[in-house]
mmCIF file of C-alpha atoms in Angstrom:
data_model
loop_
_atom_site.group_PDB
_atom_site.id
_atom_site.type_symbol
_atom_site.label_atom_id
_atom_site.label_comp_id
_atom_site.label_asym_id
_atom_site.label_seq_id
_atom_site.Cartn_x
_atom_site.Cartn_y
_atom_site.Cartn_z
ATOM 1 C CA UNK V 1 6.218 -10.512 58.037
ATOM 2 C CA UNK V 2 8.519 -13.377 58.998
ATOM 3 C CA UNK V 3 6.474 -15.819 61.075
ATOM 4 C CA UNK V 4 9.449 -17.168 63.023
ATOM 5 C CA UNK V 5 10.948 -13.760 63.761
ATOM 6 C CA UNK V 6 14.298 -15.100 62.509
ATOM 7 C CA UNK V 7 16.527 -13.561 59.884
ATOM 8 C CA UNK V 8 16.630 -15.762 56.811
ATOM 9 C CA UNK V 9 17.050 -13.139 54.063
ATOM 10 C CA UNK V 10 20.467 -11.497 53.873
ATOM 11 C CA UNK V 11 21.375 -8.507 51.714
ATOM 12 C CA UNK V 12 25.069 -8.011 51.088
ATOM 13 C CA UNK V 13 26.373 -4.811 49.554
ATOM 14 C CA UNK V 14 29.186 -5.142 47.020
ATOM 15 C CA UNK V 15 31.484 -2.396 45.824
ATOM 16 C CA UNK V 16 33.628 -2.089 42.714
ATOM 17 C CA UNK V 17 36.234 -4.346 44.340
ATOM 18 C CA UNK V 18 33.815 -7.257 44.127
ATOM 19 C CA UNK V 19 33.792 -10.162 46.555
ATOM 20 C CA UNK V 20 37.318 -9.314 47.684
ATOM 21 C CA UNK V 21 35.942 -6.268 49.459
ATOM 22 C CA UNK V 22 33.135 -8.142 51.222
ATOM 23 C CA UNK V 23 33.929 -8.728 54.910
ATOM 24 C CA UNK V 24 34.098 -12.237 56.339
ATOM 25 C CA UNK V 25 30.545 -12.119 57.727
ATOM 26 C CA UNK V 26 29.202 -11.236 54.312
ATOM 27 C CA UNK V 27 31.191 -13.975 52.602
ATOM 28 C CA UNK V 28 29.757 -16.480 55.068
ATOM 29 C CA UNK V 29 26.205 -15.387 54.241
ATOM 30 C CA UNK V 30 26.932 -15.721 50.534
ATOM 31 C CA UNK V 31 28.645 -19.088 50.870
ATOM 32 C CA UNK V 32 25.898 -20.636 53.005
ATOM 33 C CA UNK V 33 22.976 -19.317 50.963
ATOM 34 C CA UNK V 34 20.850 -21.925 49.256
ATOM 35 C CA UNK V 35 19.671 -19.240 46.820
ATOM 36 C CA UNK V 36 21.601 -16.169 45.662
ATOM 37 C CA UNK V 37 19.752 -13.341 43.892
ATOM 38 C CA UNK V 38 21.343 -10.480 42.002
ATOM 39 C CA UNK V 39 22.077 -8.915 38.650
ATOM 40 C CA UNK V 40 24.213 -10.780 36.150
ATOM 41 C CA UNK V 41 27.218 -8.635 37.069
ATOM 42 C CA UNK V 42 26.966 -9.719 40.689
ATOM 43 C CA UNK V 43 26.212 -13.364 40.018
ATOM 44 C CA UNK V 44 29.262 -13.632 37.766
ATOM 45 C CA UNK V 45 31.402 -12.710 40.775
ATOM 46 C CA UNK V 46 30.422 -15.904 42.607
ATOM 47 C CA UNK V 47 33.017 -18.678 42.726
ATOM 48 C CA UNK V 48 32.470 -21.455 40.230
ATOM 49 C CA UNK V 49 31.981 -24.006 43.007
ATOM 50 C CA UNK V 50 29.127 -22.097 44.701
ATOM 51 C CA UNK V 51 26.372 -24.696 44.882
ATOM 52 C CA UNK V 52 23.440 -22.423 45.591
ATOM 53 C CA UNK V 53 20.678 -21.733 43.106
ATOM 54 C CA UNK V 54 21.161 -18.437 41.275
ATOM 55 C CA UNK V 55 18.288 -16.117 40.330
ATOM 56 C CA UNK V 56 18.431 -12.835 38.421
ATOM 57 C CA UNK V 57 16.043 -9.934 38.889
ATOM 58 C CA UNK V 58 12.863 -10.154 36.864
ATOM 59 C CA UNK V 59 10.763 -7.324 35.499
ATOM 60 C CA UNK V 60 8.520 -6.194 37.030
ATOM 61 C CA UNK V 61 10.235 -6.393 40.406
ATOM 62 C CA UNK V 62 7.103 -7.821 42.039
ATOM 63 C CA UNK V 63 7.764 -11.090 40.186
ATOM 64 C CA UNK V 64 11.086 -11.510 41.992
ATOM 65 C CA UNK V 65 9.431 -10.523 45.273
ATOM 66 C CA UNK V 66 7.039 -13.417 44.689
ATOM 67 C CA UNK V 67 10.011 -15.725 44.038
ATOM 68 C CA UNK V 68 11.585 -14.668 47.326
ATOM 69 C CA UNK V 69 8.314 -15.101 49.221
ATOM 70 C CA UNK V 70 8.166 -18.700 48.014
ATOM 71 C CA UNK V 71 11.627 -19.234 49.564
ATOM 72 C CA UNK V 72 10.723 -17.856 52.994
ATOM 73 C CA UNK V 73 12.578 -19.627 55.786
ATOM 74 C CA UNK V 74 15.423 -20.858 53.594
ATOM 75 C CA UNK V 75 18.801 -19.063 53.643
ATOM 76 C CA UNK V 76 18.554 -16.568 50.786
ATOM 77 C CA UNK V 77 21.189 -13.975 49.943
ATOM 78 C CA UNK V 78 20.602 -10.899 47.798
ATOM 79 C CA UNK V 79 23.616 -9.178 46.266
ATOM 80 C CA UNK V 80 23.287 -5.397 45.912
ATOM 81 C CA UNK V 81 25.438 -2.502 44.806
ATOM 82 C CA UNK V 82 26.846 -0.382 47.602
ATOM 83 C CA UNK V 83 24.455 0.427 50.437
ATOM 84 C CA UNK V 84 21.185 -1.529 50.025
ATOM 85 C CA UNK V 85 19.360 0.896 52.326
ATOM 86 C CA UNK V 86 20.196 4.002 50.275
ATOM 87 C CA UNK V 87 17.508 4.021 47.565
ATOM 88 C CA UNK V 88 18.271 0.310 47.342
ATOM 89 C CA UNK V 89 16.635 -3.088 47.365
ATOM 90 C CA UNK V 90 16.975 -3.342 51.143
ATOM 91 C CA UNK V 91 14.215 -0.768 51.609
ATOM 92 C CA UNK V 92 11.835 -2.714 49.376
ATOM 93 C CA UNK V 93 12.587 -6.085 50.943
ATOM 94 C CA UNK V 94 12.248 -4.683 54.449
ATOM 95 C CA UNK V 95 8.838 -3.317 53.566
ATOM 96 C CA UNK V 96 7.772 -6.646 52.065
ATOM 97 C CA UNK V 97 9.126 -9.083 54.649
ATOM 98 C CA UNK V 98 9.728 -7.020 57.793
ATOM 99 C CA UNK V 99 13.130 -5.963 59.043
ATOM 100 C CA UNK V 100 13.341 -8.891 61.480
ATOM 101 C CA UNK V 101 13.656 -11.214 58.500
ATOM 102 C CA UNK V 102 16.674 -9.314 57.160
ATOM 103 C CA UNK V 103 20.389 -9.241 57.776
ATOM 104 C CA UNK V 104 21.841 -6.229 55.954
ATOM 105 C CA UNK V 105 25.568 -5.757 55.425
ATOM 106 C CA UNK V 106 26.168 -2.565 53.426
ATOM 107 C CA UNK V 107 29.216 -1.585 51.441
ATOM 108 C CA UNK V 108 30.247 2.067 51.161
ATOM 109 C CA UNK V 109 27.464 3.797 49.202
ATOM 110 C CA UNK V 110 27.785 6.032 46.153
ATOM 111 C CA UNK V 111 26.858 9.180 48.073
ATOM 112 C CA UNK V 112 29.632 8.643 50.617
ATOM 113 C CA UNK V 113 32.155 7.838 47.914
ATOM 114 C CA UNK V 114 31.195 10.877 45.848
ATOM 115 C CA UNK V 115 31.347 13.171 48.868
ATOM 116 C CA UNK V 116 34.804 11.813 49.677
ATOM 117 C CA UNK V 117 36.035 12.438 46.124
ATOM 118 C CA UNK V 118 34.604 15.957 45.964
ATOM 119 C CA UNK V 119 35.107 17.119 49.528
ATOM 120 C CA UNK V 120 31.394 17.824 49.896
ATOM 121 C CA UNK V 121 29.597 17.429 53.223
ATOM 122 C CA UNK V 122 26.758 14.936 52.979
ATOM 123 C CA UNK V 123 24.590 16.627 55.571
ATOM 124 C CA UNK V 124 24.549 20.308 54.711
ATOM 125 C CA UNK V 125 21.580 22.545 53.867
ATOM 126 C CA UNK V 126 22.762 23.055 50.285
ATOM 127 C CA UNK V 127 23.454 19.354 49.533
ATOM 128 C CA UNK V 128 20.654 17.053 48.361
ATOM 129 C CA UNK V 129 21.047 13.329 47.678
ATOM 130 C CA UNK V 130 18.563 11.826 45.238
ATOM 131 C CA UNK V 131 18.142 9.149 42.624
ATOM 132 C CA UNK V 132 16.973 9.104 39.032
ATOM 133 C CA UNK V 133 17.168 5.322 38.920
ATOM 134 C CA UNK V 134 13.675 4.173 38.070
ATOM 135 C CA UNK V 135 12.314 7.706 38.502
ATOM 136 C CA UNK V 136 11.331 10.420 36.025
ATOM 137 C CA UNK V 137 13.943 13.026 35.140
ATOM 138 C CA UNK V 138 11.489 15.705 36.351
ATOM 139 C CA UNK V 139 12.195 14.511 39.902
ATOM 140 C CA UNK V 140 15.162 16.864 39.740
ATOM 141 C CA UNK V 141 12.886 19.911 39.438
ATOM 142 C CA UNK V 142 12.058 19.856 43.138
ATOM 143 C CA UNK V 143 15.711 20.534 43.949
ATOM 144 C CA UNK V 144 16.418 23.366 41.520
ATOM 145 C CA UNK V 145 17.800 26.461 43.205
ATOM 146 C CA UNK V 146 20.863 28.617 42.814
ATOM 147 C CA UNK V 147 23.895 27.252 44.657
ATOM 148 C CA UNK V 148 22.434 23.826 45.378
ATOM 149 C CA UNK V 149 24.748 20.833 45.252
ATOM 150 C CA UNK V 150 23.086 17.633 44.090
ATOM 151 C CA UNK V 151 24.414 14.091 44.349
ATOM 152 C CA UNK V 152 22.425 11.969 41.915
ATOM 153 C CA UNK V 153 22.301 8.233 41.273
ATOM 154 C CA UNK V 154 21.941 7.754 37.508
ATOM 155 C CA UNK V 155 19.572 5.472 35.663
ATOM 156 C CA UNK V 156 22.263 4.574 33.116
ATOM 157 C CA UNK V 157 25.007 6.006 30.924
ATOM 158 C CA UNK V 158 22.538 8.268 29.093
ATOM 159 C CA UNK V 159 21.477 10.100 32.251
ATOM 160 C CA UNK V 160 24.285 12.717 32.371
ATOM 161 C CA UNK V 161 23.466 14.015 28.886
ATOM 162 C CA UNK V 162 19.743 13.956 29.587
ATOM 163 C CA UNK V 163 20.294 15.858 32.820
ATOM 164 C CA UNK V 164 22.544 18.413 31.111
ATOM 165 C CA UNK V 165 19.920 19.105 28.438
ATOM 166 C CA UNK V 166 17.168 19.298 31.054
ATOM 167 C CA UNK V 167 19.057 21.787 33.226
ATOM 168 C CA UNK V 168 19.931 23.914 30.221
ATOM 169 C CA UNK V 169 16.299 24.065 29.096
ATOM 170 C CA UNK V 170 15.281 25.266 32.565
ATOM 171 C CA UNK V 171 17.866 28.064 32.714
ATOM 172 C CA UNK V 172 20.590 26.227 34.629
ATOM 173 C CA UNK V 173 22.995 25.782 31.724
ATOM 174 C CA UNK V 174 25.980 27.215 33.645
ATOM 175 C CA UNK V 175 25.733 24.452 36.244
ATOM 176 C CA UNK V 176 28.835 22.271 36.607
ATOM 177 C CA UNK V 177 28.395 18.516 36.266
ATOM 178 C CA UNK V 178 30.875 15.905 37.429
ATOM 179 C CA UNK V 179 30.157 12.314 36.450
ATOM 180 C CA UNK V 180 31.834 9.696 38.620
ATOM 181 C CA UNK V 181 31.979 6.228 37.078
ATOM 182 C CA UNK V 182 32.885 2.927 38.774
ATOM 183 C CA UNK V 183 33.875 4.631 42.023
ATOM 184 C CA UNK V 184 36.369 2.831 44.239
ATOM 185 C CA UNK V 185 37.394 0.408 41.519
ATOM 186 C CA UNK V 186 40.208 0.097 38.994
ATOM 187 C CA UNK V 187 38.009 1.603 36.232
ATOM 188 C CA UNK V 188 37.104 4.739 38.194
ATOM 189 C CA UNK V 189 36.740 7.742 35.907
ATOM 190 C CA UNK V 190 35.554 11.343 36.300
ATOM 191 C CA UNK V 191 34.048 13.567 33.593
ATOM 192 C CA UNK V 192 33.501 17.312 34.010
ATOM 193 C CA UNK V 193 31.741 20.049 32.123
ATOM 194 C CA UNK V 194 29.012 22.675 32.098
ATOM 195 C CA UNK V 195 25.479 21.529 31.397
ATOM 196 C CA UNK V 196 25.130 23.801 28.360
ATOM 197 C CA UNK V 197 28.385 22.499 26.834
ATOM 198 C CA UNK V 198 28.070 18.819 27.740
ATOM 199 C CA UNK V 199 29.555 16.802 24.876
ATOM 200 C CA UNK V 200 30.868 13.668 26.556
ATOM 201 C CA UNK V 201 29.584 10.466 24.952
ATOM 202 C CA UNK V 202 27.456 8.099 27.005
ATOM 203 C CA UNK V 203 29.661 6.295 29.472
ATOM 204 C CA UNK V 204 29.309 3.538 32.028
ATOM 205 C CA UNK V 205 25.813 2.698 33.247
ATOM 206 C CA UNK V 206 27.182 2.584 36.794
ATOM 207 C CA UNK V 207 27.685 6.269 37.484
ATOM 208 C CA UNK V 208 26.732 9.040 39.856
ATOM 209 C CA UNK V 209 26.463 12.736 39.062
ATOM 210 C CA UNK V 210 27.499 15.699 41.168
ATOM 211 C CA UNK V 211 25.816 18.924 40.064
ATOM 212 C CA UNK V 212 26.569 22.412 41.341
ATOM 213 C CA UNK V 213 23.591 24.469 40.223
ATOM 214 C CA UNK V 214 23.904 27.984 38.808
ATOM 215 C CA UNK V 215 20.605 29.711 38.094
ATOM 216 C CA UNK V 216 20.685 31.890 34.989
ATOM 217 C CA UNK V 217 18.572 35.029 34.569
ATOM 218 C CA UNK V 218 15.720 33.033 33.012
ATOM 219 C CA UNK V 219 15.715 30.257 35.604
ATOM 220 C CA UNK V 220 12.619 29.838 37.724
ATOM 221 C CA UNK V 221 13.326 29.321 41.410
ATOM 222 C CA UNK V 222 10.463 28.291 43.679
ATOM 223 C CA UNK V 223 10.392 28.009 47.451
ATOM 224 C CA UNK V 224 9.250 24.788 49.064
ATOM 225 C CA UNK V 225 7.090 26.779 51.439
ATOM 226 C CA UNK V 226 3.384 26.980 50.666
ATOM 227 C CA UNK V 227 2.053 29.642 48.346
ATOM 228 C CA UNK V 228 3.648 29.279 44.924
ATOM 229 C CA UNK V 229 2.609 31.937 42.393
ATOM 230 C CA UNK V 230 -0.617 31.118 40.565
ATOM 231 C CA UNK V 231 1.204 31.275 37.235
ATOM 232 C CA UNK V 232 3.450 28.405 38.330
ATOM 233 C CA UNK V 233 0.486 26.159 37.481
ATOM 234 C CA UNK V 234 -1.328 25.437 34.246
ATOM 235 C CA UNK V 235 -5.017 25.922 35.013
ATOM 236 C CA UNK V 236 -8.398 26.917 33.590
ATOM 237 C CA UNK V 237 -9.307 29.129 36.540
ATOM 238 C CA UNK V 238 -10.283 26.145 38.705
ATOM 239 C CA UNK V 239 -7.577 26.429 41.325
ATOM 240 C CA UNK V 240 -6.988 27.532 44.885
ATOM 241 C CA UNK V 241 -5.417 30.981 44.690
ATOM 242 C CA UNK V 242 -2.021 31.649 46.215
ATOM 243 C CA UNK V 243 -3.055 33.375 49.426
ATOM 244 C CA UNK V 244 -5.861 30.909 50.150
ATOM 245 C CA UNK V 245 -3.618 27.994 49.229
ATOM 246 C CA UNK V 246 -0.986 29.064 51.750
ATOM 247 C CA UNK V 247 -3.598 29.326 54.509
ATOM 248 C CA UNK V 248 -5.135 25.983 53.524
ATOM 249 C CA UNK V 249 -1.799 24.155 53.601
ATOM 250 C CA UNK V 250 -1.061 25.710 56.977
ATOM 251 C CA UNK V 251 -4.313 24.124 58.234
ATOM 252 C CA UNK V 252 -3.444 20.771 56.664
ATOM 253 C CA UNK V 253 0.009 20.878 58.302
ATOM 254 C CA UNK V 254 2.005 18.652 55.895
ATOM 255 C CA UNK V 255 4.419 16.171 57.406
ATOM 256 C CA UNK V 256 7.014 14.106 55.501
ATOM 257 C CA UNK V 257 5.648 10.793 54.284
ATOM 258 C CA UNK V 258 1.990 11.481 55.085
ATOM 259 C CA UNK V 259 -0.665 10.858 52.443
ATOM 260 C CA UNK V 260 -3.112 13.555 51.320
ATOM 261 C CA UNK V 261 -6.283 13.186 49.287
ATOM 262 C CA UNK V 262 -6.815 16.301 47.153
ATOM 263 C CA UNK V 263 -10.512 15.901 46.355
ATOM 264 C CA UNK V 264 -11.659 17.931 43.350
ATOM 265 C CA UNK V 265 -8.032 18.483 42.351
ATOM 266 C CA UNK V 266 -8.508 21.252 39.775
ATOM 267 C CA UNK V 267 -4.935 22.200 38.873
ATOM 268 C CA UNK V 268 -3.464 19.930 41.556
ATOM 269 C CA UNK V 269 -1.934 22.898 43.366
ATOM 270 C CA UNK V 270 -2.712 21.710 46.908
ATOM 271 C CA UNK V 271 -1.478 18.166 46.255
ATOM 272 C CA UNK V 272 1.686 19.403 44.547
ATOM 273 C CA UNK V 273 2.593 21.833 47.311
ATOM 274 C CA UNK V 274 1.874 19.119 49.889
ATOM 275 C CA UNK V 275 4.356 16.854 48.087
ATOM 276 C CA UNK V 276 6.943 19.627 47.801
ATOM 277 C CA UNK V 277 6.815 19.700 51.606
ATOM 278 C CA UNK V 278 7.725 15.996 51.693
ATOM 279 C CA UNK V 279 4.375 14.210 51.682
ATOM 280 C CA UNK V 280 2.635 11.838 49.288
ATOM 281 C CA UNK V 281 -0.638 12.702 47.579
ATOM 282 C CA UNK V 282 -3.494 11.492 45.425
ATOM 283 C CA UNK V 283 -5.389 14.052 43.330
ATOM 284 C CA UNK V 284 -8.974 13.092 42.483
ATOM 285 C CA UNK V 285 -10.509 14.977 39.555
ATOM 286 C CA UNK V 286 -13.389 14.129 37.189
ATOM 287 C CA UNK V 287 -12.379 16.398 34.290
ATOM 288 C CA UNK V 288 -9.911 14.781 31.856
ATOM 289 C CA UNK V 289 -8.385 18.087 30.734
ATOM 290 C CA UNK V 290 -7.761 19.100 34.317
ATOM 291 C CA UNK V 291 -6.179 15.711 35.007
ATOM 292 C CA UNK V 292 -3.777 16.395 32.125
ATOM 293 C CA UNK V 293 -2.996 19.816 33.607
ATOM 294 C CA UNK V 294 -2.342 18.221 36.998
ATOM 295 C CA UNK V 295 0.139 15.789 35.413
ATOM 296 C CA UNK V 296 1.886 18.673 33.630
ATOM 297 C CA UNK V 297 2.090 20.751 36.815
ATOM 298 C CA UNK V 298 3.337 17.830 38.889
ATOM 299 C CA UNK V 299 6.199 17.129 36.486
ATOM 300 C CA UNK V 300 7.146 20.793 36.100
ATOM 301 C CA UNK V 301 7.250 21.349 39.863
ATOM 302 C CA UNK V 302 9.204 18.222 40.741
ATOM 303 C CA UNK V 303 6.453 15.910 42.013
ATOM 304 C CA UNK V 304 5.961 13.440 39.139
ATOM 305 C CA UNK V 305 5.043 10.705 41.651
ATOM 306 C CA UNK V 306 1.689 12.424 42.275
ATOM 307 C CA UNK V 307 -1.035 9.859 41.671
ATOM 308 C CA UNK V 308 -3.976 11.162 39.651
ATOM 309 C CA UNK V 309 -7.374 9.450 39.822
ATOM 310 C CA UNK V 310 -9.889 10.483 37.181
ATOM 311 C CA UNK V 311 -13.482 9.789 38.151
ATOM 312 C CA UNK V 312 -16.755 10.930 39.633
ATOM 313 C CA UNK V 313 -17.134 11.515 43.351
ATOM 314 C CA UNK V 314 -17.637 9.763 45.648
ATOM 315 C CA UNK V 315 -16.985 6.520 43.718
ATOM 316 C CA UNK V 316 -13.476 7.659 42.735
ATOM 317 C CA UNK V 317 -12.479 7.380 46.398
ATOM 318 C CA UNK V 318 -13.110 3.632 46.470
ATOM 319 C CA UNK V 319 -10.026 1.576 47.183
ATOM 320 C CA UNK V 320 -7.662 4.470 47.855
ATOM 321 C CA UNK V 321 -5.054 4.115 50.586
ATOM 322 C CA UNK V 322 -6.076 5.715 53.876
ATOM 323 C CA UNK V 323 -4.977 9.353 54.018
ATOM 324 C CA UNK V 324 -3.633 11.269 56.971
ATOM 325 C CA UNK V 325 -5.197 14.471 55.629
ATOM 326 C CA UNK V 326 -7.890 15.409 53.116
ATOM 327 C CA UNK V 327 -8.516 18.635 51.254
ATOM 328 C CA UNK V 328 -11.858 19.171 49.520
ATOM 329 C CA UNK V 329 -11.575 21.876 46.907
ATOM 330 C CA UNK V 330 -14.508 20.751 44.796
ATOM 331 C CA UNK V 331 -17.501 18.484 45.115
ATOM 332 C CA UNK V 332 -19.055 19.782 48.324
ATOM 333 C CA UNK V 333 -22.447 19.526 46.636
ATOM 334 C CA UNK V 334 -22.007 15.761 46.195
ATOM 335 C CA UNK V 335 -24.358 14.084 48.644
ATOM 336 C CA UNK V 336 -22.491 12.673 51.627
ATOM 337 C CA UNK V 337 -18.995 13.591 50.412
ATOM 338 C CA UNK V 338 -17.957 15.412 53.574
ATOM 339 C CA UNK V 339 -19.065 12.488 55.742
ATOM 340 C CA UNK V 340 -17.342 10.010 53.457
ATOM 341 C CA UNK V 341 -14.075 11.913 53.723
ATOM 342 C CA UNK V 342 -14.357 12.366 57.484
ATOM 343 C CA UNK V 343 -14.965 8.650 57.944
ATOM 344 C CA UNK V 344 -11.902 7.843 55.823
ATOM 345 C CA UNK V 345 -9.556 9.680 58.190
ATOM 346 C CA UNK V 346 -7.750 7.938 61.039
ATOM 347 C CA UNK V 347 -7.593 9.344 64.541
ATOM 348 C CA UNK V 348 -5.769 12.696 64.503
ATOM 349 C CA UNK V 349 -6.349 13.000 60.742
ATOM 350 C CA UNK V 350 -6.973 16.475 59.349
ATOM 351 C CA UNK V 351 -9.717 17.690 57.049
ATOM 352 C CA UNK V 352 -9.760 21.045 55.278
ATOM 353 C CA UNK V 353 -12.321 22.316 52.780
ATOM 354 C CA UNK V 354 -12.988 25.572 50.948
ATOM 355 C CA UNK V 355 -16.241 26.965 49.567
ATOM 356 C CA UNK V 356 -17.159 30.071 47.583
ATOM 357 C CA UNK V 357 -20.920 29.478 47.247
ATOM 358 C CA UNK V 358 -23.654 29.880 49.839
ATOM 359 C CA UNK V 359 -24.559 26.206 49.396
ATOM 360 C CA UNK V 360 -20.994 25.103 50.000
ATOM 361 C CA UNK V 361 -20.719 27.412 52.994
ATOM 362 C CA UNK V 362 -23.853 25.799 54.449
ATOM 363 C CA UNK V 363 -22.223 22.366 54.132
ATOM 364 C CA UNK V 364 -19.141 23.600 55.957
ATOM 365 C CA UNK V 365 -21.174 25.229 58.724
ATOM 366 C CA UNK V 366 -22.976 21.950 59.312
ATOM 367 C CA UNK V 367 -19.623 20.142 59.421
ATOM 368 C CA UNK V 368 -18.381 22.677 61.963
ATOM 369 C CA UNK V 369 -21.444 22.021 64.126
ATOM 370 C CA UNK V 370 -20.859 18.246 64.018
ATOM 371 C CA UNK V 371 -17.094 17.971 64.278
ATOM 372 C CA UNK V 372 -15.868 21.255 65.702
ATOM 373 C CA UNK V 373 -12.637 22.694 64.334
ATOM 374 C CA UNK V 374 -12.384 26.172 62.882
ATOM 375 C CA UNK V 375 -14.439 28.094 60.356
ATOM 376 C CA UNK V 376 -13.053 31.267 58.837
ATOM 377 C CA UNK V 377 -13.523 33.514 55.850
ATOM 378 C CA UNK V 378 -10.599 34.578 53.691
ATOM 379 C CA UNK V 379 -10.973 37.701 51.573
ATOM 380 C CA UNK V 380 -8.165 38.639 49.185
ATOM 381 C CA UNK V 381 -7.747 41.685 46.980
ATOM 382 C CA UNK V 382 -4.877 42.319 44.596
ATOM 383 C CA UNK V 383 -3.658 45.645 43.287
ATOM 384 C CA UNK V 384 -4.354 46.069 39.584
ATOM 385 C CA UNK V 385 -4.204 48.832 36.996
ATOM 386 C CA UNK V 386 -7.287 51.014 36.566
ATOM 387 C CA UNK V 387 -6.505 53.169 33.550
ATOM 388 C CA UNK V 388 -3.523 55.334 34.515
ATOM 389 C CA UNK V 389 -4.097 54.559 38.212
ATOM 390 C CA UNK V 390 -4.314 51.506 40.461
ATOM 391 C CA UNK V 391 -7.020 49.944 42.561
ATOM 392 C CA UNK V 392 -7.856 46.835 44.541
ATOM 393 C CA UNK V 393 -9.513 43.958 42.691
ATOM 394 C CA UNK V 394 -11.265 41.609 45.120
ATOM 395 C CA UNK V 395 -11.586 37.868 44.628
ATOM 396 C CA UNK V 396 -14.668 35.991 45.804
ATOM 397 C CA UNK V 397 -14.410 35.438 49.577
ATOM 398 C CA UNK V 398 -13.533 31.854 50.529
ATOM 399 C CA UNK V 399 -15.062 30.101 53.507
ATOM 400 C CA UNK V 400 -12.415 27.836 54.999
ATOM 401 C CA UNK V 401 -13.097 24.907 57.307
ATOM 402 C CA UNK V 402 -10.513 22.776 59.073
ATOM 403 C CA UNK V 403 -10.840 20.135 61.766
ATOM 404 C CA UNK V 404 -8.776 17.386 63.393
ATOM 405 C CA UNK V 405 -10.443 14.062 64.007
ATOM 406 C CA UNK V 406 -10.489 13.060 67.671
#
């Protein structure tokens, strides 16, 4: 956080028209900066007589963050593409230095430009804006549904072809892709085609993609509401079944941006569905094969950011960021685990746990006596074939505990 509560770090957005399109206030910030930071493309736009020191981005990004921290208090200007607060460097720098240290002057962002070219509304239920820049391609899987319109920031010129192949493999080959390169500049160019027929060569690295999704007969479409089918997950039987999972997530009450610990992750189903609702999650699992299954499931279901911690409880919890909610699906027999998890929660944090054994149920009853909350039993039966007829096949009853920390 800036000690003097004064803005010293400016972030100026630049469009395809270069410095000519930067308003006077932005030009003043650039001209008066003692240090200017940006990519080579941006730094080459500076006038030859600019006397400030010029720094390019280093990899990893944290190295440049350290460079900027060493300059704190001096007039520093960061040059960014478009809107720095739309999946941009402005978000990162605000988190690192506090918004009071920043002066942000955005240019028109890629999403706004693309929407203007296409006539798409930016804020409509069927329009999602996302980025694949610095993120796995599987990020797109969260947004797959028939009729969706996606505006996507590309990683580079290879992204459109990679996306086309990915959509085709998942049954969305009839989706229309429009690649918009160098928007709002003299080199602006649009490429169109169906995902299954995409044959355009790799183009400019600076591009955005508009995708209108068409789900084919083999496409899998999943709701973002809790209770995905069990066969949506790779598992070895160690998983929270669909009906119980839906009830458990209802108790956990996911909120966007909140962190969940999924303790005894199994297949990762609780953590993944929590993230599909907009949260962040850490899955803790001691079995290496299950950790691999969790990673597979997370990618397939559009949550590749899920952090997986392999280790024995309770030591695997050491050093983890404080969660807003915790689910315990395995490990209730570990001495002191429930207390350790309860202590890790902040005020108003939520804890949910499931048990199928008498010993686990005893642990949950004791927790209910200490902390209050609710204790319930969930019994599920599914219709199955019995010879030429049908009958109900019961699963083991699940004792479910949930409580909110006062």
